[in-house]
Coordinates of C-alpha atoms in Angstrom, one line a residue:
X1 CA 56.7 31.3 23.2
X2 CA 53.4 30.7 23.1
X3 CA 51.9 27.5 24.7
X4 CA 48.0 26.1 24.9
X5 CA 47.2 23.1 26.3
X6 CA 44.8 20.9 24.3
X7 CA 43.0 18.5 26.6
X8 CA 42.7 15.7 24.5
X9 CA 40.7 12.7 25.2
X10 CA 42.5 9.3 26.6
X11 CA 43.7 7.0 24.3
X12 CA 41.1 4.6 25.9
X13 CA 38.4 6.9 25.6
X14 CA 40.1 7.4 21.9
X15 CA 39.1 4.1 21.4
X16 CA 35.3 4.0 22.5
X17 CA 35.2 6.5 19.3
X18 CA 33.6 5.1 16.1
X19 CA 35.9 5.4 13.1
X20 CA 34.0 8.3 11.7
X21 CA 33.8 9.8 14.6
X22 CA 37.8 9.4 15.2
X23 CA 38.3 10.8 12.3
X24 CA 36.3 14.0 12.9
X25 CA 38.4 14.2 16.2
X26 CA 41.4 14.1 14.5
X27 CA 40.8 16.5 12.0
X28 CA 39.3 18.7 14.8
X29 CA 42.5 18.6 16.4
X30 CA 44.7 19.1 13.3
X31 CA 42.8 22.2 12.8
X32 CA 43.2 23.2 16.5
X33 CA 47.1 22.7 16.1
X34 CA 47.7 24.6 13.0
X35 CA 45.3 27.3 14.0
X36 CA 47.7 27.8 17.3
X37 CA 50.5 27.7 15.3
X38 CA 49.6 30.1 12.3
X39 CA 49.8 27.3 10.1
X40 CA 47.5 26.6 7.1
X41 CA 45.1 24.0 7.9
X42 CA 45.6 21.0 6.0
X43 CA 42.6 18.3 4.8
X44 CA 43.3 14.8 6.0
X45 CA 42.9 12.0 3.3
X46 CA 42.0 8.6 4.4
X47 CA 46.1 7.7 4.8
X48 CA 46.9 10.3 6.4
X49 CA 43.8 9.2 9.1
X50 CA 44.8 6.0 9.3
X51 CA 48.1 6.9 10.5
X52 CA 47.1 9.1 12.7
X53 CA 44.5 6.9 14.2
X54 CA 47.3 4.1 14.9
X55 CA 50.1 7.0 16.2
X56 CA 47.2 8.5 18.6
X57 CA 46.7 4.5 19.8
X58 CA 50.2 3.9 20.0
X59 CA 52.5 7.3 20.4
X60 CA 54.8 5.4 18.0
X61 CA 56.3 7.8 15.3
X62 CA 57.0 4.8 13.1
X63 CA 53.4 4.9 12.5
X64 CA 53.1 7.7 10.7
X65 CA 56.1 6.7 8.3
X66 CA 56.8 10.2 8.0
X67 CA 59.9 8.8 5.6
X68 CA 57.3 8.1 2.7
X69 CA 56.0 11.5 2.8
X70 CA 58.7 14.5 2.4
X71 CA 57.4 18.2 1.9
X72 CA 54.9 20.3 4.1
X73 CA 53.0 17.3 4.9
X74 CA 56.3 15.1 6.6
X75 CA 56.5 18.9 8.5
X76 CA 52.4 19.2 9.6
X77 CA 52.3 15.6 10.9
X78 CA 55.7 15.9 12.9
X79 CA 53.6 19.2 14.5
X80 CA 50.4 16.9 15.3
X81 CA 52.6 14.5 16.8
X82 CA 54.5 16.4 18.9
X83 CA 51.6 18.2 20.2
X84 CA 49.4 14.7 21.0
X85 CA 52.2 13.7 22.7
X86 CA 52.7 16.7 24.7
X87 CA 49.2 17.6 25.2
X88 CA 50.4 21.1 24.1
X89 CA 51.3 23.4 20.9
X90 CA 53.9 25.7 21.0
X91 CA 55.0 28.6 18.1
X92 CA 57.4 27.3 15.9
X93 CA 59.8 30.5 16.0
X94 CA 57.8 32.3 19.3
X95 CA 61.0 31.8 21.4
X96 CA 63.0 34.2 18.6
X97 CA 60.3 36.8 19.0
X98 CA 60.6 39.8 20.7
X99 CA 58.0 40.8 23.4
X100 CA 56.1 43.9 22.2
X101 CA 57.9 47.4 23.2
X102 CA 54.8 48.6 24.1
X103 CA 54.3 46.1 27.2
X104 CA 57.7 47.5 28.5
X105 CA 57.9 44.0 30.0
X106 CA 61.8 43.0 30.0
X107 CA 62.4 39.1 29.9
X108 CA 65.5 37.2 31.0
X109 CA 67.7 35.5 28.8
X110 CA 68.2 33.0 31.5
X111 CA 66.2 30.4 33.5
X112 CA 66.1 30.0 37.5
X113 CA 68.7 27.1 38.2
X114 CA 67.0 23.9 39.4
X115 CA 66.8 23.3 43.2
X116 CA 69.6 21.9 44.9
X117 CA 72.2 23.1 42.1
X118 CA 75.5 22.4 42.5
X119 CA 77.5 22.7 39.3
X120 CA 81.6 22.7 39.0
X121 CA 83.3 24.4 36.7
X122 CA 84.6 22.5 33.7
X123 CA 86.6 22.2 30.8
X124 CA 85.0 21.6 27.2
X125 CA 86.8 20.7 24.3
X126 CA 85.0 23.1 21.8
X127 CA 84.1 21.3 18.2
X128 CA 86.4 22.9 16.4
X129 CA 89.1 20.9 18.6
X130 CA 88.8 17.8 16.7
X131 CA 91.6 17.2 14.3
X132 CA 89.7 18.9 10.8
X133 CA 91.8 19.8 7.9
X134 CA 92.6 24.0 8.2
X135 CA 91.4 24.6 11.1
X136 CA 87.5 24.6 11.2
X137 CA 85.7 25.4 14.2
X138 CA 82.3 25.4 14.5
X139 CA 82.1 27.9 17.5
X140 CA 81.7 30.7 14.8
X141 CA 78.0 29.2 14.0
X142 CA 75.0 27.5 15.3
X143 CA 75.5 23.6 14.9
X144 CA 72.3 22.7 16.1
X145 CA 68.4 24.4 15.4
X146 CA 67.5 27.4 16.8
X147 CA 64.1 25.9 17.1
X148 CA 63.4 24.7 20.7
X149 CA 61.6 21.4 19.2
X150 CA 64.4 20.9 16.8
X151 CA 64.1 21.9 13.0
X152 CA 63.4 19.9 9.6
X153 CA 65.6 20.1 6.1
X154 CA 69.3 21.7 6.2
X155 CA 71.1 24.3 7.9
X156 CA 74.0 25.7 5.0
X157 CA 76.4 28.0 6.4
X158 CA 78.4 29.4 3.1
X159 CA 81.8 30.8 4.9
X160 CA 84.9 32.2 2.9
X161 CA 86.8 29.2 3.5
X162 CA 84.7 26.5 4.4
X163 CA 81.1 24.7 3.4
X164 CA 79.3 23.7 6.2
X165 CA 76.0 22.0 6.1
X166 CA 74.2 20.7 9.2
X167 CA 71.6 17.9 8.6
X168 CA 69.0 15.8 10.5
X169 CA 67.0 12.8 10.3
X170 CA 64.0 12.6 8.2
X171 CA 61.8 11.1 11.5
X172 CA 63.5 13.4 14.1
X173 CA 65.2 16.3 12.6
X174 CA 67.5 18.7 13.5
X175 CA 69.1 18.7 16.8
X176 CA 68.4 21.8 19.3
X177 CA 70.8 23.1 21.4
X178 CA 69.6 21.8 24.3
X179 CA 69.9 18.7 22.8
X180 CA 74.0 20.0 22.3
X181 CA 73.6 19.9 26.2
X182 CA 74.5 16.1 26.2
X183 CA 77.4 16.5 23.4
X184 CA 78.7 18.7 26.1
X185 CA 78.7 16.5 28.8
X186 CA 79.8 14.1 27.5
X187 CA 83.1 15.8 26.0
X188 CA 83.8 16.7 29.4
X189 CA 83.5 13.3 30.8
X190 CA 85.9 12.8 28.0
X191 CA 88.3 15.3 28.9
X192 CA 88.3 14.2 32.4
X193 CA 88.8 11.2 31.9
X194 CA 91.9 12.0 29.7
X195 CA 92.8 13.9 32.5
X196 CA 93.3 11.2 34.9
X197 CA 94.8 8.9 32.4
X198 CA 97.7 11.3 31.9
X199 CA 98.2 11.8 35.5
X200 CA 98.3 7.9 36.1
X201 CA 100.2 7.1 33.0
X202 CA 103.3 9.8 33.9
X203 CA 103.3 8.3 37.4
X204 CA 104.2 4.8 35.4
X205 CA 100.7 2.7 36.8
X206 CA 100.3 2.0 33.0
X207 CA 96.1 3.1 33.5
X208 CA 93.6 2.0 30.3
X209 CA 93.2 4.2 27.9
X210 CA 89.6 5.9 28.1
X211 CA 87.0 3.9 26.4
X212 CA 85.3 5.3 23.6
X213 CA 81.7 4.3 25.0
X214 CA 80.3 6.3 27.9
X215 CA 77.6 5.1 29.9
X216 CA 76.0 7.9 31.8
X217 CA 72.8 7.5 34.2
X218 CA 70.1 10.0 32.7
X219 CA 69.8 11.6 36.4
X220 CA 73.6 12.3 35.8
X221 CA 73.5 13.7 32.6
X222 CA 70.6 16.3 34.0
X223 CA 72.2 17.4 36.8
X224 CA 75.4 18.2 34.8
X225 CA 73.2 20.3 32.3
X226 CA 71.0 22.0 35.6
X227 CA 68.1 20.7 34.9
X228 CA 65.2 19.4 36.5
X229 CA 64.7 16.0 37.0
X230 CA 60.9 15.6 36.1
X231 CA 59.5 13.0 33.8
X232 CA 58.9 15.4 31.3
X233 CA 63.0 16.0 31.4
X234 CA 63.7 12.5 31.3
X235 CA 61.1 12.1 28.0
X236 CA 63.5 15.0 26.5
X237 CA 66.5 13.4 27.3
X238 CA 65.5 10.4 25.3
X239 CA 64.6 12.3 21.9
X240 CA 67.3 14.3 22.0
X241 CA 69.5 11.5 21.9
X242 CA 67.5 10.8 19.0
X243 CA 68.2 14.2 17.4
X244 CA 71.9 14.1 18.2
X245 CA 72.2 10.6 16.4
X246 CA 70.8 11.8 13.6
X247 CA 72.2 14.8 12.8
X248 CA 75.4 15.4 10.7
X249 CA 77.7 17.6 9.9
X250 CA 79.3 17.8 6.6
X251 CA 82.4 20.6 6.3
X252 CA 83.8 20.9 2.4
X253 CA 87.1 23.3 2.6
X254 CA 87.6 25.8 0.1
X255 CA 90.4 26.9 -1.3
X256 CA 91.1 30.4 -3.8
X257 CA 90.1 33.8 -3.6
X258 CA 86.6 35.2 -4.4
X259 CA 86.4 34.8 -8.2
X260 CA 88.1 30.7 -7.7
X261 CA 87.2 28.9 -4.8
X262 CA 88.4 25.1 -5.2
X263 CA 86.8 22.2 -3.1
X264 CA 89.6 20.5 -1.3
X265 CA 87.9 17.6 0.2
X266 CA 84.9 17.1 2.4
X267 CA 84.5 15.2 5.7
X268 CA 81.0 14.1 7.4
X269 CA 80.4 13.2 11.4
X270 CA 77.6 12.4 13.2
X271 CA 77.1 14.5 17.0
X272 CA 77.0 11.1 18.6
X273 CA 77.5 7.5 17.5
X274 CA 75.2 4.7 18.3
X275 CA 73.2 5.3 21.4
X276 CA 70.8 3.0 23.3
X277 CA 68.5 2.9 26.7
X278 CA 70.5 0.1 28.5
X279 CA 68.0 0.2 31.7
X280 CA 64.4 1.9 32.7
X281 CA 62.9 2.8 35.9
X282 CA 59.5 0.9 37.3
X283 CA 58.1 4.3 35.8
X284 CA 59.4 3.0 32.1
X285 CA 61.7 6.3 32.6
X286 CA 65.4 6.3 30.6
X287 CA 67.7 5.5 33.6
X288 CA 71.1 4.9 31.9
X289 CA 72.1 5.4 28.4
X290 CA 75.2 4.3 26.5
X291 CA 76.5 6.7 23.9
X292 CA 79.2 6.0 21.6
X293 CA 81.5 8.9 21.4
X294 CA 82.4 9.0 17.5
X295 CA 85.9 8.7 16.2
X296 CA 86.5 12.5 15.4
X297 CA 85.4 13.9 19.2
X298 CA 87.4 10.9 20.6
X299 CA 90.6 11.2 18.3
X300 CA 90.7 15.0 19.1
X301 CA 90.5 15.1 22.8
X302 CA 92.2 11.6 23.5
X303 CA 94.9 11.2 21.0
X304 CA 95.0 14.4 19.6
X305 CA 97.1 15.4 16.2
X306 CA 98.6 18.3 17.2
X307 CA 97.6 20.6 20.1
X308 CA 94.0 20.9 20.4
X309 CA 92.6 23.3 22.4
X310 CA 90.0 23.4 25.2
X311 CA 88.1 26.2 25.9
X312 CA 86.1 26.6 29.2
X313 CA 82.6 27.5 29.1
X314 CA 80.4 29.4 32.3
X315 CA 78.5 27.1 34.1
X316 CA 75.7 29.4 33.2
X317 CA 75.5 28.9 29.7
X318 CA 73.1 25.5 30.9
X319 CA 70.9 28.5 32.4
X320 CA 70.5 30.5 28.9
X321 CA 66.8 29.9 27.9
X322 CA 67.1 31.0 24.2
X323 CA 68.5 29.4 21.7
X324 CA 69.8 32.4 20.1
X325 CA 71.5 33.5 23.5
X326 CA 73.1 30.7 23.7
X327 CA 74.7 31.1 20.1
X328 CA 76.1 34.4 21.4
X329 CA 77.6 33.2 24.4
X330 CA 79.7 30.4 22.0
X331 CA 80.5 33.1 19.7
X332 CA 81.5 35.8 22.5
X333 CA 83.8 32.9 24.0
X334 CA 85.7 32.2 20.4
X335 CA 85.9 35.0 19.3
X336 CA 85.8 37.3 22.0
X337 CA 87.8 35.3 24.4
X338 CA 89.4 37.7 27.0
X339 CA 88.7 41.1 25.1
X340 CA 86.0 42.1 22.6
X341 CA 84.6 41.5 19.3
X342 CA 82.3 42.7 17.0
X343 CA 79.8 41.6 14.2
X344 CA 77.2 42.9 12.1
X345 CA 73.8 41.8 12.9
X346 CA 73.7 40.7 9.0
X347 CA 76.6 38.3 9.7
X348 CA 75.1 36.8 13.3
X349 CA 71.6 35.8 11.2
X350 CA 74.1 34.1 8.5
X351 CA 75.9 32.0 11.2
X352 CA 72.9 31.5 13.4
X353 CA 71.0 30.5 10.5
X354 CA 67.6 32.1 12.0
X355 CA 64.7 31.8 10.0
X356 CA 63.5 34.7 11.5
X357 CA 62.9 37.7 8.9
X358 CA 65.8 40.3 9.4
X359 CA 63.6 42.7 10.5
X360 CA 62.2 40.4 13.5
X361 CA 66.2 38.9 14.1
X362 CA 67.3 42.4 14.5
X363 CA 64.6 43.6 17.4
X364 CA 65.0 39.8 18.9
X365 CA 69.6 40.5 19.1
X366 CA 68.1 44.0 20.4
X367 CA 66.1 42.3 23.2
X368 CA 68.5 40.1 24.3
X369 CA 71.2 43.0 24.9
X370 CA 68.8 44.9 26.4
X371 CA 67.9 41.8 28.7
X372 CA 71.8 41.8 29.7
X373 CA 71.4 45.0 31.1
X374 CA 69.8 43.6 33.7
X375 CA 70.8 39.9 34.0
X376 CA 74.3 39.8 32.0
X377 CA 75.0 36.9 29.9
X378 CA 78.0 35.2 31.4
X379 CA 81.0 36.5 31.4
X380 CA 80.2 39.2 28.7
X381 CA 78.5 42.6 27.9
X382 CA 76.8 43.3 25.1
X383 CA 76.5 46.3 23.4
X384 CA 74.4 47.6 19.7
X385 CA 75.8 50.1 17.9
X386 CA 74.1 52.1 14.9
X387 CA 76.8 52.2 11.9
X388 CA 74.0 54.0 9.3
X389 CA 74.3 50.7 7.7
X390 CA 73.9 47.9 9.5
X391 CA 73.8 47.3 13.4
X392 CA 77.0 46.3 15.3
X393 CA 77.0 43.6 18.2
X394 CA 79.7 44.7 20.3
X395 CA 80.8 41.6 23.0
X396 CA 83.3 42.6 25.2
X397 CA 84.9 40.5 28.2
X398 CA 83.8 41.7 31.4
X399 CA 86.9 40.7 34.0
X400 CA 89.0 40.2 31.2
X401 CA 90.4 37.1 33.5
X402 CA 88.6 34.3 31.8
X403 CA 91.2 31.2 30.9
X404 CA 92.4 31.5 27.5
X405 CA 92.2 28.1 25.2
X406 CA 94.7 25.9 26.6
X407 CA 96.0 23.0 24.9
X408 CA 94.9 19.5 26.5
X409 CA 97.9 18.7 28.2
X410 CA 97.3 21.6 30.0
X411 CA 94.1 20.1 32.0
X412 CA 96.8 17.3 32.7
X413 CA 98.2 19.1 35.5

């Protein structure tokens, strides 16, 4: 993805500007952002200065009441504001893109792990565990953004038996899978927890149930995704809770064949309940966080209605550096499991919901199996195969010895 730095000037020496001269700053660097980006530049009115004026002052997004505005413009000031407060733009969709054959330059679908890794192996209830009504899972698609900053509107996945429609906030949109990092985390905190409650409770020490609140330190929840732990990382961590709070996901089941499909009834979670900073560092950094862990993750993994099953991921998913990768990985591991699967390269841009133009999706799922070559994606090779009429993703277990979903007693034991 493309990134420039911008160099802005201080918010204090923001200050020694006159108004008109703030306002020519401003519009200098709204131009300079959209410019990076591809965008259209946009005119600033006198509102839309004013907020910006008391945002650049203050780095508070409530000041640009982004709520009262709606269309293009909501979506061109969420792009100033992220850049200000990053002192950088980045390309909306320049982490889907392929790099040009003609460099021959072959890029890794994964990151270096952080220094002084040490990461266990783990067991994550997948979403599709919680107790929904026939069986949804939402392994088969992308629940989160595919954009690295997270994405505005509504993702719509339109599947033969289901309606599922992923939504974000108006201020902070869509979460990112990064951000799906923390839901992660904390299902396995979850899970473990259950773990030793069942081990306790059979041995008759009558333990407390786990409690639905969990109240991770920031550093913890890093090191468990293999991350850095820079302030930068920490500033992440805090908007993606954000994200993750806002965004739900609403699943309507269908019923009927093709020419009748009835609506059967239609549930709607949230990827985390009620979150807040419960204590900062001297450097004003998030140090721990309490999350809420909302009823349908909780009732699923802790008092389950039926037999839920809990699939384990590679601790190297954390290390997959594109979004898309990581979509593949999830949809290897359902469907795949421990032999193969296959799917058109039509139907991976309908659950992935890319916005990338088929033509540009197609060359960036060709890049990434041809990254694999060289650094395999865990646990499974992929392979592209011409069919005349569409292209076939081909994900095939490599040891063929990966656990097979096992049912939540089972991590009991």
């Amino acid at each position: 993805m493309a990134v420039k730095k911008l160099h802005l000037k201080t918010r204090e020496a923001f200050a020694d500007l006159s108004l008109h001269e703030k306002n020519a700053y401003l519009q200098e660097v709204a131009d300079q952002i959209a410019d990076t980006r591809g965008d259209a530049r946009i005119e600033l009115d006198k509102d839309a200065l004013s907020r910006l004026r008391r945002y650049y002052s203050r780095r508070s997004m409530a000041d640009l009441r982004l709520e009262e505005m709606g269309g293009p413009m909501a979506v061109s000031f969420r792009n100033i504001a992220e850049a200000i407060r990053s002192d950088e733009v980045q390309k909306l969709v320049g982490h889907e893109i392929p790099t040009a054959r003609s460099t021959r330059r072959v890029l890794s679908n994964s990151r270096p792990a952080p220094i002084d890794d040490a990461q266990l192996m783990f067991f994550v209830p997948s979403v599709h565990d919680a107790p929904l009504k026939d069986d949804f899972n939402l392994m088969d698609i992308a629940p989160f953004s595919l954009s690295k900053s997270g994405g505005q509107g509504v993702i719509r996945y339109e599947l033969k038996d289901s309606i599922i429609t992923i939504e974000g906030g108006a201020e902070v949109g869509i979460a990112t899978a990064y951000d799906y990092d923390i839901v992660i985390n904390m299902i396995s905190h979850l899970a473990e927890a259950t773990r030793r409650f069942r081990i306790e409770d059979a041995k008759g020490l009558k333990p407390s149930i786990p409690p639905q609140v969990y109240r991770p330190a920031a550093a913890e929840i890093l090191k468990f995704c293999r991350r850095e732990l820079g302030g930068k990382q920490y500033e992440d961590l805090e908007r993606a809770l954000a994200r993750l709070q806002a965004t739900h996901i609403r699943i309507t089941n269908l019923k009927g064949g093709e020419g009748r499909r009835d609506r059967r009834e239609t549930e709607s979670f949230p990827l985390i309940g009620r979150y807040k900073v419960v204590s900062r560092t001297n450097q004003d950094r998030i140090d721990q966080v309490e999350i809420e862990i909302p009823g349908w993750i909780y009732d699923g993994v802790v008092r389950p209605d039926g037999k839920p099953t809990i699939l384990t991921l590679n601790p190297d998913y954390f290390l997959l550096s594109r979004p898309l990768a990581r979509f593949i990985y999830r949809l290897a591991r359902k469907a795949a499991g421990e032999g193969e699967a296959f799917y058109s390269v039509t139907e991976l841009k309908k659950r992935s919901a890319s916005m990338l133009p088929m033509r540009k999706f197609r060359k960036a799922i060709q890049e990434i199996v041809e990254n694999a070559q060289v650094l395999p994606l865990p646990d499974y090779d992929l392979e592209l195969e011409d069919r005349g009429h569409d292209l076939i993703l081909i994900m095939r277990n490599r040891a063929k010895r990966l656990p097979a979903p096992e049912a939540v007693k089972a991590v009991s034991a």
